[in-house]
Amino acid sequence: KQEVTQIPAALSVPEGENLVLNCSFTDSAIYNLQWFRQDPGKGLTSLLLIQSSQREQTSGRLNASLDKSSGRSTLYIAASQPGDSATYLCAVRSGSGGSNYKLTFGKGTLLTVNP
Amino acid sequence: EAGVAQSPRYKIIEKRQSVAFWCNPISGHATLYWYQQILGQGPKLLIQFQNNGVVDDSQLPKDRFSAERLKGVDSTLKIQPAKLEDSAVYLCASSSSLRASYNEQFFGPGTRLTVL
């Protein structure tokens, strides 16, 4: 059974700092990994999707890396801003094939960027 | 392109009552998902549709939860009767393909259910 762990559970940083969020998963046989952002009371916004054959993806100030063999991914946020404050969720897609694909989520990291 | 729409946004009911949630996926998306997100947890998949057929409902509490996707577009999720532990945010998501490698999911704003 796939399990996804995110560390830390919460993080508070001053504005302008670079930061790293961590995600680990127990079964390395994944198809892809997706990072989401969730604002309070809102749905999930997809930030980056990394296919299993890729090592990293970049979008603006965000960079996500994937080390499938070790079951790890990191989300790097450069020059953090108060508007980055949200919960960041990591999810992996895995399964045995056919229709048996599941997206398994971690519990998220609550990020607060202080002005 | 319009996103995934859900209604209502908020619902408060008493235990043992019934409730229904509605979802309209992104136009053309064949795959639709319902997730339950309890406070402080990540979303948990309840049911997955491909067009109007159920692909996976292994984590759906079928004694009280039901879902349908008539005509392969809109979907409704129903809880009858509700329990206190059903208090959560119910998220709907859609994707254009069941193919795992290209399956980016897009989420709606969710329905926050409070059971008193």
GROMACS .gro file of C-alpha atoms in nm:
model
  231
    1LYS     CA    1   0.000   0.000   0.000
    2GLN     CA    2   0.139   0.338  -0.106
    3GLU     CA    3   0.201   0.586   0.175
    4VAL     CA    4   0.309   0.947   0.132
    5THR     CA    5   0.478   1.148   0.405
    6GLN     CA    6   0.545   1.521   0.402
    7ILE     CA    7   0.798   1.693   0.624
    8PRO     CA    8   0.775   1.936   0.792
    9ALA     CA    9   0.407   1.949   0.885
   10ALA     CA   10   0.435   2.326   0.928
   11LEU     CA   11   0.694   2.586   0.835
   12SER     CA   12   0.718   2.956   0.911
   13VAL     CA   13   0.976   3.171   0.731
   14PRO     CA   14   1.048   3.542   0.678
   15GLU     CA   15   0.973   3.694   0.341
   16GLY     CA   16   1.250   3.654   0.084
   17GLU     CA   17   1.384   3.326   0.217
   18ASN     CA   18   1.438   3.025  -0.006
   19LEU     CA   19   1.279   2.709   0.128
   20VAL     CA   20   1.241   2.337   0.061
   21LEU     CA   21   0.941   2.114   0.125
   22ASN     CA   22   0.994   1.739   0.139
   23CYS     CA   23   0.782   1.448   0.024
   24SER     CA   24   0.859   1.076   0.051
   25PHE     CA   25   0.667   0.773  -0.072
   26THR     CA   26   0.700   0.405   0.016
   27ASP     CA   27   0.643   0.241  -0.325
   28SER     CA   28   0.882   0.369  -0.591
   29ALA     CA   29   0.673   0.220  -0.875
   30ILE     CA   30   0.495   0.546  -0.951
   31TYR     CA   31   0.370   0.692  -1.278
   32ASN     CA   32   0.394   1.055  -1.179
   33LEU     CA   33   0.406   1.293  -0.884
   34GLN     CA   34   0.208   1.612  -0.848
   35TRP     CA   35   0.250   1.910  -0.615
   36PHE     CA   36  -0.062   2.105  -0.521
   37ARG     CA   37  -0.134   2.423  -0.332
   38GLN     CA   38  -0.444   2.458  -0.113
   39ASP     CA   39  -0.558   2.791   0.029
   40PRO     CA   40  -0.787   2.791   0.335
   41GLY     CA   41  -1.141   2.693   0.239
   42LYS     CA   42  -1.044   2.638  -0.122
   43GLY     CA   43  -0.981   2.348  -0.355
   44LEU     CA   44  -0.646   2.227  -0.483
   45THR     CA   45  -0.443   2.410  -0.743
   46SER     CA   46  -0.193   2.203  -0.939
   47LEU     CA   47   0.157   2.354  -0.928
   48LEU     CA   48   0.380   2.100  -1.096
   49LEU     CA   49   0.351   1.748  -1.234
   50ILE     CA   50   0.661   1.532  -1.278
   51GLN     CA   51   0.639   1.219  -1.489
   52SER     CA   52   0.827   0.914  -1.358
   53SER     CA   53   1.089   0.950  -1.632
   54GLN     CA   54   1.167   1.310  -1.540
   55ARG     CA   55   1.403   1.443  -1.274
   56GLU     CA   56   1.261   1.791  -1.225
   57GLN     CA   57   1.009   2.050  -1.335
   58THR     CA   58   1.020   2.427  -1.302
   59SER     CA   59   0.753   2.693  -1.302
   60GLY     CA   60   0.851   3.047  -1.212
   61ARG     CA   61   0.993   3.049  -0.859
   62LEU     CA   62   0.902   2.684  -0.806
   63ASN     CA   63   1.124   2.386  -0.878
   64ALA     CA   64   1.025   2.028  -0.804
   65SER     CA   65   1.264   1.736  -0.817
   66LEU     CA   66   1.197   1.365  -0.821
   67ASP     CA   67   1.424   1.078  -0.716
   68LYS     CA   68   1.202   0.781  -0.787
   69SER     CA   69   1.451   0.516  -0.675
   70SER     CA   70   1.481   0.664  -0.328
   71GLY     CA   71   1.113   0.755  -0.306
   72ARG     CA   72   1.167   1.127  -0.259
   73SER     CA   73   1.059   1.459  -0.404
   74THR     CA   74   1.134   1.815  -0.303
   75LEU     CA   75   0.957   2.140  -0.381
   76TYR     CA   76   1.190   2.438  -0.379
   77ILE     CA   77   1.039   2.786  -0.349
   78ALA     CA   78   1.275   3.074  -0.424
   79ALA     CA   79   1.243   3.421  -0.274
   80SER     CA   80   0.928   3.340  -0.078
   81GLN     CA   81   0.644   3.595  -0.057
   82PRO     CA   82   0.352   3.633   0.186
   83GLY     CA   83   0.123   3.526  -0.100
   84ASP     CA   84   0.293   3.187  -0.096
   85SER     CA   85   0.132   3.114   0.241
   86ALA     CA   86  -0.084   2.803   0.195
   87THR     CA   87  -0.083   2.427   0.247
   88TYR     CA   88   0.131   2.237  -0.004
   89LEU     CA   89   0.028   1.882  -0.084
   90CYS     CA   90   0.228   1.612  -0.257
   91ALA     CA   91   0.049   1.329  -0.439
   92VAL     CA   92   0.176   1.024  -0.627
   93ARG     CA   93  -0.003   0.819  -0.889
   94SER     CA   94   0.066   0.449  -0.866
   95GLY     CA   95  -0.112   0.120  -0.923
   96SER     CA   96  -0.096  -0.219  -1.088
   97GLY     CA   97  -0.223  -0.113  -1.428
   98GLY     CA   98  -0.551  -0.126  -1.617
   99SER     CA   99  -0.791   0.095  -1.426
  100ASN     CA  100  -0.618   0.045  -1.093
  101TYR     CA  101  -0.441   0.381  -1.072
  102LYS     CA  102  -0.471   0.578  -0.750
  103LEU     CA  103  -0.358   0.925  -0.650
  104THR     CA  104  -0.228   0.905  -0.292
  105PHE     CA  105  -0.182   1.228  -0.102
  106GLY     CA  106   0.037   1.330   0.187
  107LYS     CA  107  -0.107   1.532   0.475
  108GLY     CA  108   0.055   1.850   0.350
  109THR     CA  109   0.294   2.118   0.477
  110LEU     CA  110   0.138   2.439   0.611
  111LEU     CA  111   0.362   2.724   0.497
  112THR     CA  112   0.348   3.072   0.649
  113VAL     CA  113   0.560   3.348   0.497
  114ASN     CA  114   0.586   3.646   0.730
  115PRO     CA  115   0.625   3.999   0.587
  116GLU     CA  116  -1.141   2.736  -2.003
  117ALA     CA  117  -1.388   2.704  -1.715
  118GLY     CA  118  -1.272   2.497  -1.420
  119VAL     CA  119  -1.443   2.226  -1.220
  120ALA     CA  120  -1.763   2.357  -1.064
  121GLN     CA  121  -1.914   2.232  -0.739
  122SER     CA  122  -2.220   2.321  -0.537
  123PRO     CA  123  -2.311   2.395  -0.272
  124ARG     CA  124  -1.995   2.545  -0.125
  125TYR     CA  125  -2.110   2.492   0.232
  126LYS     CA  126  -2.367   2.265   0.395
  127ILE     CA  127  -2.464   2.216   0.758
  128ILE     CA  128  -2.692   1.926   0.848
  129GLU     CA  129  -2.780   1.720   1.151
  130LYS     CA  130  -2.675   1.359   1.185
  131ARG     CA  131  -2.904   1.106   1.018
  132GLN     CA  132  -3.011   1.363   0.759
  133SER     CA  133  -2.937   1.326   0.388
  134VAL     CA  134  -2.723   1.552   0.170
  135ALA     CA  135  -2.621   1.569  -0.196
  136PHE     CA  136  -2.332   1.739  -0.371
  137TRP     CA  137  -2.306   1.829  -0.738
  138CYS     CA  138  -2.004   1.849  -0.966
  139ASN     CA  139  -1.959   1.970  -1.324
  140PRO     CA  140  -1.616   1.874  -1.463
  141ILE     CA  141  -1.407   2.057  -1.718
  142SER     CA  142  -1.566   2.023  -2.060
  143GLY     CA  143  -1.442   1.717  -2.243
  144HIS     CA  144  -1.287   1.550  -1.939
  145ALA     CA  145  -1.382   1.185  -1.939
  146THR     CA  146  -1.258   1.097  -1.591
  147LEU     CA  147  -1.419   1.232  -1.275
  148TYR     CA  148  -1.317   1.179  -0.913
  149TRP     CA  149  -1.475   1.242  -0.574
  150TYR     CA  150  -1.243   1.287  -0.275
  151GLN     CA  151  -1.307   1.329   0.095
  152GLN     CA  152  -1.068   1.556   0.287
  153ILE     CA  153  -1.094   1.549   0.664
  154LEU     CA  154  -0.939   1.844   0.847
  155GLY     CA  155  -0.561   1.807   0.871
  156GLN     CA  156  -0.548   1.518   0.623
  157GLY     CA  157  -0.480   1.481   0.255
  158PRO     CA  158  -0.771   1.404   0.021
  159LYS     CA  159  -0.885   1.040   0.006
  160LEU     CA  160  -1.036   0.901  -0.314
  161LEU     CA  161  -1.397   0.788  -0.272
  162ILE     CA  162  -1.497   0.703  -0.627
  163GLN     CA  163  -1.364   0.736  -0.982
  164PHE     CA  164  -1.572   0.744  -1.302
  165GLN     CA  165  -1.464   0.697  -1.662
  166ASN     CA  166  -1.744   0.853  -1.866
  167ASN     CA  167  -2.054   0.719  -1.687
  168GLY     CA  168  -1.898   0.395  -1.561
  169VAL     CA  169  -1.743   0.336  -1.218
  170VAL     CA  170  -1.371   0.252  -1.234
  171ASP     CA  171  -1.292   0.241  -0.862
  172ASP     CA  172  -1.522   0.270  -0.562
  173SER     CA  173  -1.322   0.054  -0.323
  174GLN     CA  174  -1.302   0.328  -0.057
  175LEU     CA  175  -1.664   0.442  -0.083
  176PRO     CA  176  -1.872   0.353   0.228
  177LYS     CA  177  -2.148   0.200   0.022
  178ASP     CA  178  -2.387   0.156   0.314
  179ARG     CA  179  -2.439   0.532   0.325
  180PHE     CA  180  -2.263   0.691   0.026
  181SER     CA  181  -2.371   0.673  -0.336
  182ALA     CA  182  -2.263   0.850  -0.651
  183GLU     CA  183  -2.373   0.864  -1.009
  184ARG     CA  184  -2.261   1.025  -1.331
  185LEU     CA  185  -2.550   1.019  -1.571
  186LYS     CA  186  -2.468   1.093  -1.936
  187GLY     CA  187  -2.098   1.097  -1.851
  188VAL     CA  188  -2.084   1.467  -1.760
  189ASP     CA  189  -2.220   1.599  -1.427
  190SER     CA  190  -2.201   1.390  -1.114
  191THR     CA  191  -2.377   1.380  -0.778
  192LEU     CA  192  -2.250   1.236  -0.450
  193LYS     CA  193  -2.507   1.153  -0.183
  194ILE     CA  194  -2.479   1.067   0.184
  195GLN     CA  195  -2.777   0.902   0.351
  196PRO     CA  196  -2.786   0.902   0.651
  197ALA     CA  197  -2.500   1.131   0.754
  198LYS     CA  198  -2.280   1.064   1.056
  199LEU     CA  199  -2.069   1.305   1.259
  200GLU     CA  200  -1.750   1.159   1.109
  201ASP     CA  201  -1.866   1.258   0.759
  202SER     CA  202  -1.779   1.620   0.840
  203ALA     CA  203  -1.518   1.704   0.578
  204VAL     CA  204  -1.453   1.885   0.253
  205TYR     CA  205  -1.574   1.692  -0.050
  206LEU     CA  206  -1.362   1.763  -0.355
  207CYS     CA  207  -1.444   1.685  -0.715
  208ALA     CA  208  -1.170   1.656  -0.975
  209SER     CA  209  -1.152   1.573  -1.343
  210SER     CA  210  -0.888   1.470  -1.595
  211SER     CA  211  -0.885   1.427  -1.968
  212SER     CA  212  -0.756   1.072  -1.980
  213LEU     CA  213  -0.743   0.756  -1.775
  214ARG     CA  214  -0.386   0.700  -1.898
  215ALA     CA  215  -0.181   0.725  -1.582
  216SER     CA  216   0.127   0.888  -1.731
  217TYR     CA  217  -0.063   1.190  -1.856
  218ASN     CA  218  -0.323   1.211  -1.584
  219GLU     CA  219  -0.312   1.561  -1.442
  220GLN     CA  220  -0.613   1.619  -1.222
  221PHE     CA  221  -0.790   1.952  -1.187
  222PHE     CA  222  -0.986   2.018  -0.869
  223GLY     CA  223  -1.298   2.214  -0.789
  224PRO     CA  224  -1.336   2.446  -0.486
  225GLY     CA  225  -1.496   2.174  -0.274
  226THR     CA  226  -1.806   2.149  -0.057
  227ARG     CA  227  -1.750   2.188   0.316
  228LEU     CA  228  -1.993   1.961   0.504
  229THR     CA  229  -2.056   2.001   0.876
  230VAL     CA  230  -2.263   1.732   1.048
  231LEU     CA  231  -2.399   1.834   1.389
   0.00000   0.00000   0.00000
